[in-house]
Amino acid sequence: MEIIEHIKNQYSFLSTQEQKVALAVIQKGSTIQHMGIEELAEELAVSNSTISRFVKKIGCKNFVDFKLRFNDHQNQVPVEGVQGMIDQDERTSVEIYQLYQTVITKTQEKIDQTDLEKLVKWIKESRRIFIYGLGSSGYTTEEFGQRLVRMGIQTITATESHMMLITSNIINRDDLVIGLSNSGNTNEVNRALNNARLNGARTAAITSAPDSLMTAASQLTLFVEDSIQFSNERFVNSQFAITYVIDILSMLLLEDDQYNWSMQKTVETIMHDKLNHPQN
């Protein structure tokens, strides 16, 4: 197993300071491979002993052994990508390609088909669907909401904190609330989920954080892989694993003839409008 993948697998068993080292190794490998232990400790504001404990926990004898294994990993320059073989200086597109593959694969491993089908059932049974998300999750919230509306499902989205709190207080047991957050620790969303649950509504979430407040506030949680934690520090797309799950939910809902008909009717209406009222 490659050392980077091994570090990811051991991440949850590391202490907070050791996790700091692990993230630096994963995200800044090309610079770290040339550092000594003291220089790395100073760079990360940790002790030499923290780094020593980290390398032993991931199965290396000492820091020298770690650097040898890590350098072997870093020296695997040729990468097979969608465009064929590329060199180190041109690997950005392939890194993103591989990241997407990894995150989707790991998300698929976390998906529970029973939970997916249960959430679809809840959506079908509910009078209204409320979807909450802030920041980047707000954009995903709007996308999810538009899909449900096009299927003829009464859906209300809230991407602003006050609106979440207002709507969560008028929700009742006939409604379903779905919270979206990669971290699972968006306070406004979690407060709204708790309010909705106190009012008798069903609550669900899509997040990458099993031990988060969002998970605690939700009766049903679909878990995804965190695309940010283990990716290159420049990579900013925290939503595509959540979008992948939304794609699955959408396809399962569209197996219903009524939802499928409504979606097709909506698409036809939009296309007809564009053809008859072209913009100048």
PDB file of C-alpha atoms in Angstrom:
ATOM      1  CA  MET A   1       0.000   0.000   0.000  1.00  0.00           C
ATOM      2  CA  GLU A   2       1.356   3.463  -0.850  1.00  0.00           C
ATOM      3  CA  ILE A   3       2.420   5.430   2.203  1.00  0.00           C
ATOM      4  CA  ILE A   4       0.002   8.321   1.559  1.00  0.00           C
ATOM      5  CA  GLU A   5      -2.963   5.958   1.441  1.00  0.00           C
ATOM      6  CA  HIS A   6      -1.698   4.268   4.581  1.00  0.00           C
ATOM      7  CA  ILE A   7      -1.500   7.626   6.389  1.00  0.00           C
ATOM      8  CA  LYS A   8      -5.094   8.389   5.384  1.00  0.00           C
ATOM      9  CA  ASN A   9      -6.253   5.061   6.765  1.00  0.00           C
ATOM     10  CA  GLN A  10      -4.442   5.655  10.063  1.00  0.00           C
ATOM     11  CA  TYR A  11      -5.492   9.304  10.379  1.00  0.00           C
ATOM     12  CA  SER A  12      -8.354   8.814  12.852  1.00  0.00           C
ATOM     13  CA  PHE A  13      -6.039   6.889  15.222  1.00  0.00           C
ATOM     14  CA  LEU A  14      -3.548   9.758  15.496  1.00  0.00           C
ATOM     15  CA  SER A  15      -3.474  12.443  18.179  1.00  0.00           C
ATOM     16  CA  THR A  16      -4.385  16.028  17.273  1.00  0.00           C
ATOM     17  CA  GLN A  17      -0.728  17.046  16.899  1.00  0.00           C
ATOM     18  CA  GLU A  18       0.083  13.911  14.910  1.00  0.00           C
ATOM     19  CA  GLN A  19      -2.884  14.619  12.615  1.00  0.00           C
ATOM     20  CA  LYS A  20      -1.324  18.022  11.987  1.00  0.00           C
ATOM     21  CA  VAL A  21       1.805  16.268  10.718  1.00  0.00           C
ATOM     22  CA  ALA A  22      -0.253  13.808   8.681  1.00  0.00           C
ATOM     23  CA  LEU A  23      -2.168  16.559   6.874  1.00  0.00           C
ATOM     24  CA  ALA A  24       1.043  18.407   6.088  1.00  0.00           C
ATOM     25  CA  VAL A  25       2.573  15.245   4.636  1.00  0.00           C
ATOM     26  CA  ILE A  26      -0.500  14.560   2.507  1.00  0.00           C
ATOM     27  CA  GLN A  27      -1.015  18.131   1.300  1.00  0.00           C
ATOM     28  CA  LYS A  28       2.568  19.448   1.038  1.00  0.00           C
ATOM     29  CA  GLY A  29       4.552  16.335   0.267  1.00  0.00           C
ATOM     30  CA  SER A  30       6.819  17.825  -2.386  1.00  0.00           C
ATOM     31  CA  THR A  31       8.262  20.379   0.065  1.00  0.00           C
ATOM     32  CA  ILE A  32       8.382  18.151   3.149  1.00  0.00           C
ATOM     33  CA  GLN A  33      10.457  15.435   1.500  1.00  0.00           C
ATOM     34  CA  HIS A  34      13.493  17.748   1.553  1.00  0.00           C
ATOM     35  CA  MET A  35      13.184  18.766   5.231  1.00  0.00           C
ATOM     36  CA  GLY A  36      14.948  17.413   8.296  1.00  0.00           C
ATOM     37  CA  ILE A  37      12.980  16.520  11.404  1.00  0.00           C
ATOM     38  CA  GLU A  38      13.862  19.740  13.249  1.00  0.00           C
ATOM     39  CA  GLU A  39      12.994  21.920  10.260  1.00  0.00           C
ATOM     40  CA  LEU A  40       9.675  20.124   9.808  1.00  0.00           C
ATOM     41  CA  ALA A  41       8.880  20.431  13.513  1.00  0.00           C
ATOM     42  CA  GLU A  42       9.527  24.175  13.405  1.00  0.00           C
ATOM     43  CA  GLU A  43       7.457  24.561  10.223  1.00  0.00           C
ATOM     44  CA  LEU A  44       4.460  22.812  11.798  1.00  0.00           C
ATOM     45  CA  ALA A  45       4.906  24.195  15.333  1.00  0.00           C
ATOM     46  CA  VAL A  46       5.112  20.704  16.846  1.00  0.00           C
ATOM     47  CA  SER A  47       7.839  18.914  18.778  1.00  0.00           C
ATOM     48  CA  ASN A  48      10.412  16.522  17.353  1.00  0.00           C
ATOM     49  CA  SER A  49       8.890  13.784  19.524  1.00  0.00           C
ATOM     50  CA  THR A  50       5.483  14.350  17.910  1.00  0.00           C
ATOM     51  CA  ILE A  51       6.979  13.656  14.487  1.00  0.00           C
ATOM     52  CA  SER A  52       8.827  10.622  15.842  1.00  0.00           C
ATOM     53  CA  ARG A  53       5.596   9.215  17.295  1.00  0.00           C
ATOM     54  CA  PHE A  54       3.793   9.926  14.021  1.00  0.00           C
ATOM     55  CA  VAL A  55       6.275   8.029  11.831  1.00  0.00           C
ATOM     56  CA  LYS A  56       6.251   5.039  14.206  1.00  0.00           C
ATOM     57  CA  LYS A  57       2.452   4.926  14.254  1.00  0.00           C
ATOM     58  CA  ILE A  58       2.387   4.685  10.464  1.00  0.00           C
ATOM     59  CA  GLY A  59       4.833   1.770  10.570  1.00  0.00           C
ATOM     60  CA  CYS A  60       8.213   3.437   9.999  1.00  0.00           C
ATOM     61  CA  LYS A  61      11.236   2.685  12.200  1.00  0.00           C
ATOM     62  CA  ASN A  62      12.277   6.319  12.443  1.00  0.00           C
ATOM     63  CA  PHE A  63      12.213   9.611  10.515  1.00  0.00           C
ATOM     64  CA  VAL A  64      14.946   8.474   8.119  1.00  0.00           C
ATOM     65  CA  ASP A  65      12.965   5.335   7.264  1.00  0.00           C
ATOM     66  CA  PHE A  66       9.875   7.510   6.746  1.00  0.00           C
ATOM     67  CA  LYS A  67      11.708   9.819   4.328  1.00  0.00           C
ATOM     68  CA  LEU A  68      13.020   6.882   2.324  1.00  0.00           C
ATOM     69  CA  ARG A  69       9.535   5.423   1.919  1.00  0.00           C
ATOM     70  CA  PHE A  70       8.013   8.803   1.257  1.00  0.00           C
ATOM     71  CA  ASN A  71      10.645   9.702  -1.347  1.00  0.00           C
ATOM     72  CA  ASP A  72       9.993   6.390  -3.115  1.00  0.00           C
ATOM     73  CA  HIS A  73       6.314   7.384  -3.304  1.00  0.00           C
ATOM     74  CA  GLN A  74       7.100  10.900  -4.536  1.00  0.00           C
ATOM     75  CA  ASN A  75       9.501   9.634  -7.190  1.00  0.00           C
ATOM     76  CA  GLN A  76       6.738   7.740  -8.988  1.00  0.00           C
ATOM     77  CA  VAL A  77       6.653  10.460 -11.631  1.00  0.00           C
ATOM     78  CA  PRO A  78       4.818   8.943 -14.615  1.00  0.00           C
ATOM     79  CA  VAL A  79       1.078   8.968 -14.112  1.00  0.00           C
ATOM     80  CA  GLU A  80      -1.482   7.300 -16.353  1.00  0.00           C
ATOM     81  CA  GLY A  81      -4.282   9.799 -16.910  1.00  0.00           C
ATOM     82  CA  VAL A  82      -7.084  10.551 -19.293  1.00  0.00           C
ATOM     83  CA  GLN A  83      -4.563  12.080 -21.697  1.00  0.00           C
ATOM     84  CA  GLY A  84      -1.986   9.273 -21.394  1.00  0.00           C
ATOM     85  CA  MET A  85       1.444   9.472 -19.741  1.00  0.00           C
ATOM     86  CA  ILE A  86       2.445  12.865 -18.357  1.00  0.00           C
ATOM     87  CA  ASP A  87       5.422  14.181 -16.400  1.00  0.00           C
ATOM     88  CA  GLN A  88       5.559  15.708 -12.930  1.00  0.00           C
ATOM     89  CA  ASP A  89       5.184  19.309 -14.117  1.00  0.00           C
ATOM     90  CA  GLU A  90       1.960  18.563 -16.001  1.00  0.00           C
ATOM     91  CA  ARG A  91       0.158  16.338 -13.532  1.00  0.00           C
ATOM     92  CA  THR A  92      -2.423  18.805 -12.129  1.00  0.00           C
ATOM     93  CA  SER A  93      -5.308  17.613 -14.302  1.00  0.00           C
ATOM     94  CA  VAL A  94      -4.538  13.980 -13.494  1.00  0.00           C
ATOM     95  CA  GLU A  95      -4.278  14.747  -9.761  1.00  0.00           C
ATOM     96  CA  ILE A  96      -7.788  16.175  -9.866  1.00  0.00           C
ATOM     97  CA  TYR A  97      -8.973  13.216 -11.956  1.00  0.00           C
ATOM     98  CA  GLN A  98      -7.510  10.784  -9.424  1.00  0.00           C
ATOM     99  CA  LEU A  99      -8.892  12.783  -6.498  1.00  0.00           C
ATOM    100  CA  TYR A 100     -12.400  12.597  -7.943  1.00  0.00           C
ATOM    101  CA  GLN A 101     -12.029   8.863  -8.477  1.00  0.00           C
ATOM    102  CA  THR A 102     -10.766   8.335  -4.932  1.00  0.00           C
ATOM    103  CA  VAL A 103     -13.429  10.443  -3.234  1.00  0.00           C
ATOM    104  CA  ILE A 104     -16.286   8.938  -5.241  1.00  0.00           C
ATOM    105  CA  THR A 105     -14.996   5.410  -4.592  1.00  0.00           C
ATOM    106  CA  LYS A 106     -14.704   6.051  -0.856  1.00  0.00           C
ATOM    107  CA  THR A 107     -18.125   7.723  -0.805  1.00  0.00           C
ATOM    108  CA  GLN A 108     -19.604   4.699  -2.550  1.00  0.00           C
ATOM    109  CA  GLU A 109     -18.077   2.490   0.145  1.00  0.00           C
ATOM    110  CA  LYS A 110     -19.798   4.581   2.836  1.00  0.00           C
ATOM    111  CA  ILE A 111     -23.203   4.623   1.192  1.00  0.00           C
ATOM    112  CA  ASP A 112     -25.854   2.454   2.790  1.00  0.00           C
ATOM    113  CA  GLN A 113     -28.433   1.493   0.173  1.00  0.00           C
ATOM    114  CA  THR A 114     -31.062   1.013   2.865  1.00  0.00           C
ATOM    115  CA  ASP A 115     -30.542   4.585   4.091  1.00  0.00           C
ATOM    116  CA  LEU A 116     -30.762   5.932   0.533  1.00  0.00           C
ATOM    117  CA  GLU A 117     -34.052   4.165  -0.029  1.00  0.00           C
ATOM    118  CA  LYS A 118     -35.339   5.302   3.354  1.00  0.00           C
ATOM    119  CA  LEU A 119     -34.628   8.959   2.543  1.00  0.00           C
ATOM    120  CA  VAL A 120     -36.344   8.578  -0.846  1.00  0.00           C
ATOM    121  CA  LYS A 121     -39.345   7.102   0.972  1.00  0.00           C
ATOM    122  CA  TRP A 122     -39.380  10.035   3.408  1.00  0.00           C
ATOM    123  CA  ILE A 123     -39.274  12.527   0.534  1.00  0.00           C
ATOM    124  CA  LYS A 124     -42.242  10.829  -1.108  1.00  0.00           C
ATOM    125  CA  GLU A 125     -44.240  10.725   2.125  1.00  0.00           C
ATOM    126  CA  SER A 126     -43.611  14.309   3.254  1.00  0.00           C
ATOM    127  CA  ARG A 127     -45.928  17.234   2.593  1.00  0.00           C
ATOM    128  CA  ARG A 128     -43.027  19.663   2.230  1.00  0.00           C
ATOM    129  CA  ILE A 129     -39.265  19.278   1.912  1.00  0.00           C
ATOM    130  CA  PHE A 130     -36.988  21.873   3.520  1.00  0.00           C
ATOM    131  CA  ILE A 131     -33.296  21.848   2.548  1.00  0.00           C
ATOM    132  CA  TYR A 132     -30.739  23.886   4.514  1.00  0.00           C
ATOM    133  CA  GLY A 133     -27.124  24.761   3.687  1.00  0.00           C
ATOM    134  CA  LEU A 134     -24.730  27.711   4.051  1.00  0.00           C
ATOM    135  CA  GLY A 135     -21.720  28.825   2.019  1.00  0.00           C
ATOM    136  CA  SER A 136     -20.666  26.295  -0.592  1.00  0.00           C
ATOM    137  CA  SER A 137     -23.325  23.941   0.720  1.00  0.00           C
ATOM    138  CA  GLY A 138     -25.848  26.676  -0.022  1.00  0.00           C
ATOM    139  CA  TYR A 139     -25.195  26.340  -3.755  1.00  0.00           C
ATOM    140  CA  THR A 140     -25.673  22.576  -3.488  1.00  0.00           C
ATOM    141  CA  THR A 141     -28.855  23.182  -1.493  1.00  0.00           C
ATOM    142  CA  GLU A 142     -30.283  25.311  -4.315  1.00  0.00           C
ATOM    143  CA  GLU A 143     -29.358  22.675  -6.906  1.00  0.00           C
ATOM    144  CA  PHE A 144     -30.989  19.874  -4.904  1.00  0.00           C
ATOM    145  CA  GLY A 145     -34.071  22.007  -4.326  1.00  0.00           C
ATOM    146  CA  GLN A 146     -34.478  22.833  -8.017  1.00  0.00           C
ATOM    147  CA  ARG A 147     -34.318  19.166  -8.937  1.00  0.00           C
ATOM    148  CA  LEU A 148     -37.085  18.291  -6.480  1.00  0.00           C
ATOM    149  CA  VAL A 149     -39.250  21.211  -7.624  1.00  0.00           C
ATOM    150  CA  ARG A 150     -38.917  20.042 -11.238  1.00  0.00           C
ATOM    151  CA  MET A 151     -40.228  16.660 -10.118  1.00  0.00           C
ATOM    152  CA  GLY A 152     -43.301  18.357  -8.692  1.00  0.00           C
ATOM    153  CA  ILE A 153     -42.187  17.990  -5.072  1.00  0.00           C
ATOM    154  CA  GLN A 154     -43.025  20.948  -2.833  1.00  0.00           C
ATOM    155  CA  THR A 155     -39.584  22.103  -1.743  1.00  0.00           C
ATOM    156  CA  ILE A 156     -38.298  25.123   0.179  1.00  0.00           C
ATOM    157  CA  THR A 157     -34.577  25.894   0.339  1.00  0.00           C
ATOM    158  CA  ALA A 158     -32.883  28.161   2.861  1.00  0.00           C
ATOM    159  CA  THR A 159     -29.301  29.352   2.414  1.00  0.00           C
ATOM    160  CA  GLU A 160     -29.457  32.208   4.899  1.00  0.00           C
ATOM    161  CA  SER A 161     -29.349  31.676   8.662  1.00  0.00           C
ATOM    162  CA  HIS A 162     -32.385  33.769   9.651  1.00  0.00           C
ATOM    163  CA  MET A 163     -34.602  32.079   7.078  1.00  0.00           C
ATOM    164  CA  MET A 164     -33.499  28.684   8.378  1.00  0.00           C
ATOM    165  CA  LEU A 165     -34.486  29.542  11.920  1.00  0.00           C
ATOM    166  CA  ILE A 166     -37.778  31.117  10.835  1.00  0.00           C
ATOM    167  CA  THR A 167     -38.886  28.185   8.688  1.00  0.00           C
ATOM    168  CA  SER A 168     -37.682  25.568  11.166  1.00  0.00           C
ATOM    169  CA  ASN A 169     -40.119  26.977  13.727  1.00  0.00           C
ATOM    170  CA  ILE A 170     -43.178  26.604  11.462  1.00  0.00           C
ATOM    171  CA  ILE A 171     -42.362  23.051  10.386  1.00  0.00           C
ATOM    172  CA  ASN A 172     -44.494  20.162  11.625  1.00  0.00           C
ATOM    173  CA  ARG A 173     -44.612  16.364  11.618  1.00  0.00           C
ATOM    174  CA  ASP A 174     -45.716  16.232   7.968  1.00  0.00           C
ATOM    175  CA  ASP A 175     -42.471  17.853   6.819  1.00  0.00           C
ATOM    176  CA  LEU A 176     -38.939  16.654   6.132  1.00  0.00           C
ATOM    177  CA  VAL A 177     -35.801  18.733   6.729  1.00  0.00           C
ATOM    178  CA  ILE A 178     -32.504  17.866   5.026  1.00  0.00           C
ATOM    179  CA  GLY A 179     -29.276  19.555   6.128  1.00  0.00           C
ATOM    180  CA  LEU A 180     -26.198  19.704   3.893  1.00  0.00           C
ATOM    181  CA  SER A 181     -22.735  20.353   5.316  1.00  0.00           C
ATOM    182  CA  ASN A 182     -19.402  18.767   4.519  1.00  0.00           C
ATOM    183  CA  SER A 183     -18.041  19.481   8.014  1.00  0.00           C
ATOM    184  CA  GLY A 184     -21.304  18.795   9.829  1.00  0.00           C
ATOM    185  CA  ASN A 185     -20.567  21.704  12.164  1.00  0.00           C
ATOM    186  CA  THR A 186     -22.471  24.580  10.572  1.00  0.00           C
ATOM    187  CA  ASN A 187     -24.148  25.999  13.690  1.00  0.00           C
ATOM    188  CA  GLU A 188     -27.099  27.645  11.949  1.00  0.00           C
ATOM    189  CA  VAL A 189     -28.011  24.500  10.034  1.00  0.00           C
ATOM    190  CA  ASN A 190     -27.695  22.330  13.134  1.00  0.00           C
ATOM    191  CA  ARG A 191     -29.858  24.686  15.210  1.00  0.00           C
ATOM    192  CA  ALA A 192     -32.520  24.628  12.496  1.00  0.00           C
ATOM    193  CA  LEU A 193     -32.413  20.826  12.334  1.00  0.00           C
ATOM    194  CA  ASN A 194     -32.866  20.637  16.105  1.00  0.00           C
ATOM    195  CA  ASN A 195     -35.793  23.091  15.963  1.00  0.00           C
ATOM    196  CA  ALA A 196     -37.462  21.062  13.226  1.00  0.00           C
ATOM    197  CA  ARG A 197     -36.990  17.833  15.147  1.00  0.00           C
ATOM    198  CA  LEU A 198     -38.533  19.388  18.288  1.00  0.00           C
ATOM    199  CA  ASN A 199     -41.518  20.378  16.140  1.00  0.00           C
ATOM    200  CA  GLY A 200     -42.006  16.769  15.109  1.00  0.00           C
ATOM    201  CA  ALA A 201     -40.507  16.890  11.613  1.00  0.00           C
ATOM    202  CA  ARG A 202     -38.264  14.190  10.225  1.00  0.00           C
ATOM    203  CA  THR A 203     -34.636  15.287   9.929  1.00  0.00           C
ATOM    204  CA  ALA A 204     -31.904  14.001   7.625  1.00  0.00           C
ATOM    205  CA  ALA A 205     -28.390  15.078   6.691  1.00  0.00           C
ATOM    206  CA  ILE A 206     -25.661  14.571   4.119  1.00  0.00           C
ATOM    207  CA  THR A 207     -22.199  15.114   5.610  1.00  0.00           C
ATOM    208  CA  SER A 208     -18.695  13.673   5.844  1.00  0.00           C
ATOM    209  CA  ALA A 209     -18.578  13.901   9.645  1.00  0.00           C
ATOM    210  CA  PRO A 210     -19.959  10.914  11.615  1.00  0.00           C
ATOM    211  CA  ASP A 211     -19.278  12.498  15.023  1.00  0.00           C
ATOM    212  CA  SER A 212     -20.661  15.945  14.189  1.00  0.00           C
ATOM    213  CA  LEU A 213     -23.512  17.920  15.736  1.00  0.00           C
ATOM    214  CA  MET A 214     -25.359  17.553  12.423  1.00  0.00           C
ATOM    215  CA  THR A 215     -25.328  13.787  12.726  1.00  0.00           C
ATOM    216  CA  ALA A 216     -26.623  14.083  16.293  1.00  0.00           C
ATOM    217  CA  ALA A 217     -29.465  16.368  15.137  1.00  0.00           C
ATOM    218  CA  SER A 218     -30.525  14.043  12.312  1.00  0.00           C
ATOM    219  CA  GLN A 219     -32.611  10.905  12.436  1.00  0.00           C
ATOM    220  CA  LEU A 220     -31.009   9.687   9.204  1.00  0.00           C
ATOM    221  CA  THR A 221     -27.552  10.557   7.873  1.00  0.00           C
ATOM    222  CA  LEU A 222     -25.930   9.767   4.532  1.00  0.00           C
ATOM    223  CA  PHE A 223     -22.154   9.883   4.838  1.00  0.00           C
ATOM    224  CA  VAL A 224     -19.710  10.988   2.126  1.00  0.00           C
ATOM    225  CA  GLU A 225     -15.924  11.191   1.864  1.00  0.00           C
ATOM    226  CA  ASP A 226     -14.373  14.534   2.809  1.00  0.00           C
ATOM    227  CA  SER A 227     -12.810  15.845  -0.417  1.00  0.00           C
ATOM    228  CA  ILE A 228     -10.947  18.671   1.359  1.00  0.00           C
ATOM    229  CA  GLN A 229      -9.213  16.958   4.258  1.00  0.00           C
ATOM    230  CA  PHE A 230      -6.896  14.771   2.213  1.00  0.00           C
ATOM    231  CA  SER A 231      -6.579  16.791  -0.983  1.00  0.00           C
ATOM    232  CA  ASN A 232      -4.046  19.291  -2.207  1.00  0.00           C
ATOM    233  CA  GLU A 233      -4.375  22.514  -0.195  1.00  0.00           C
ATOM    234  CA  ARG A 234      -5.298  24.448  -3.372  1.00  0.00           C
ATOM    235  CA  PHE A 235      -8.304  22.240  -4.048  1.00  0.00           C
ATOM    236  CA  VAL A 236     -11.496  23.960  -2.914  1.00  0.00           C
ATOM    237  CA  ASN A 237     -14.409  21.802  -4.119  1.00  0.00           C
ATOM    238  CA  SER A 238     -15.968  20.475  -0.911  1.00  0.00           C
ATOM    239  CA  GLN A 239     -19.285  19.629  -2.551  1.00  0.00           C
ATOM    240  CA  PHE A 240     -18.809  17.047  -5.268  1.00  0.00           C
ATOM    241  CA  ALA A 241     -19.152  14.030  -2.954  1.00  0.00           C
ATOM    242  CA  ILE A 242     -22.434  15.471  -1.650  1.00  0.00           C
ATOM    243  CA  THR A 243     -23.520  16.162  -5.230  1.00  0.00           C
ATOM    244  CA  TYR A 244     -22.758  12.544  -6.094  1.00  0.00           C
ATOM    245  CA  VAL A 245     -25.200  11.385  -3.396  1.00  0.00           C
ATOM    246  CA  ILE A 246     -27.794  13.896  -4.595  1.00  0.00           C
ATOM    247  CA  ASP A 247     -27.412  12.439  -8.101  1.00  0.00           C
ATOM    248  CA  ILE A 248     -28.177   8.983  -6.716  1.00  0.00           C
ATOM    249  CA  LEU A 249     -31.208  10.245  -4.792  1.00  0.00           C
ATOM    250  CA  SER A 250     -32.465  12.033  -7.914  1.00  0.00           C
ATOM    251  CA  MET A 251     -32.201   8.901 -10.029  1.00  0.00           C
ATOM    252  CA  LEU A 252     -34.017   6.832  -7.400  1.00  0.00           C
ATOM    253  CA  LEU A 253     -36.824   9.409  -7.236  1.00  0.00           C
ATOM    254  CA  LEU A 254     -37.117   9.487 -11.028  1.00  0.00           C
ATOM    255  CA  GLU A 255     -37.958   5.784 -10.990  1.00  0.00           C
ATOM    256  CA  ASP A 256     -41.383   7.031  -9.896  1.00  0.00           C
ATOM    257  CA  ASP A 257     -43.493   7.578 -13.037  1.00  0.00           C
ATOM    258  CA  GLN A 258     -45.179  10.712 -11.672  1.00  0.00           C
ATOM    259  CA  TYR A 259     -41.897  12.406 -10.760  1.00  0.00           C
ATOM    260  CA  ASN A 260     -40.396  11.403 -14.098  1.00  0.00           C
ATOM    261  CA  TRP A 261     -43.384  12.826 -15.990  1.00  0.00           C
ATOM    262  CA  SER A 262     -43.193  16.085 -14.026  1.00  0.00           C
ATOM    263  CA  MET A 263     -39.469  16.408 -14.737  1.00  0.00           C
ATOM    264  CA  GLN A 264     -39.962  15.842 -18.457  1.00  0.00           C
ATOM    265  CA  LYS A 265     -42.851  18.321 -18.515  1.00  0.00           C
ATOM    266  CA  THR A 266     -40.709  20.937 -16.776  1.00  0.00           C
ATOM    267  CA  VAL A 267     -37.833  20.457 -19.215  1.00  0.00           C
ATOM    268  CA  GLU A 268     -40.212  20.701 -22.197  1.00  0.00           C
ATOM    269  CA  THR A 269     -41.731  23.915 -20.812  1.00  0.00           C
ATOM    270  CA  ILE A 270     -38.317  25.521 -20.367  1.00  0.00           C
ATOM    271  CA  MET A 271     -37.147  24.482 -23.833  1.00  0.00           C
ATOM    272  CA  HIS A 272     -40.404  25.717 -25.409  1.00  0.00           C
ATOM    273  CA  ASP A 273     -39.997  29.076 -23.687  1.00  0.00           C
ATOM    274  CA  LYS A 274     -36.411  29.425 -24.911  1.00  0.00           C
ATOM    275  CA  LEU A 275     -37.421  28.634 -28.501  1.00  0.00           C
ATOM    276  CA  ASN A 276     -40.329  31.069 -28.529  1.00  0.00           C
ATOM    277  CA  HIS A 277     -38.771  33.845 -26.493  1.00  0.00           C
ATOM    278  CA  PRO A 278     -35.093  33.963 -27.445  1.00  0.00           C
ATOM    279  CA  GLN A 279     -33.068  36.579 -25.654  1.00  0.00           C
ATOM    280  CA  ASN A 280     -31.838  39.511 -27.674  1.00  0.00           C
TER     281      ASN A 280
END
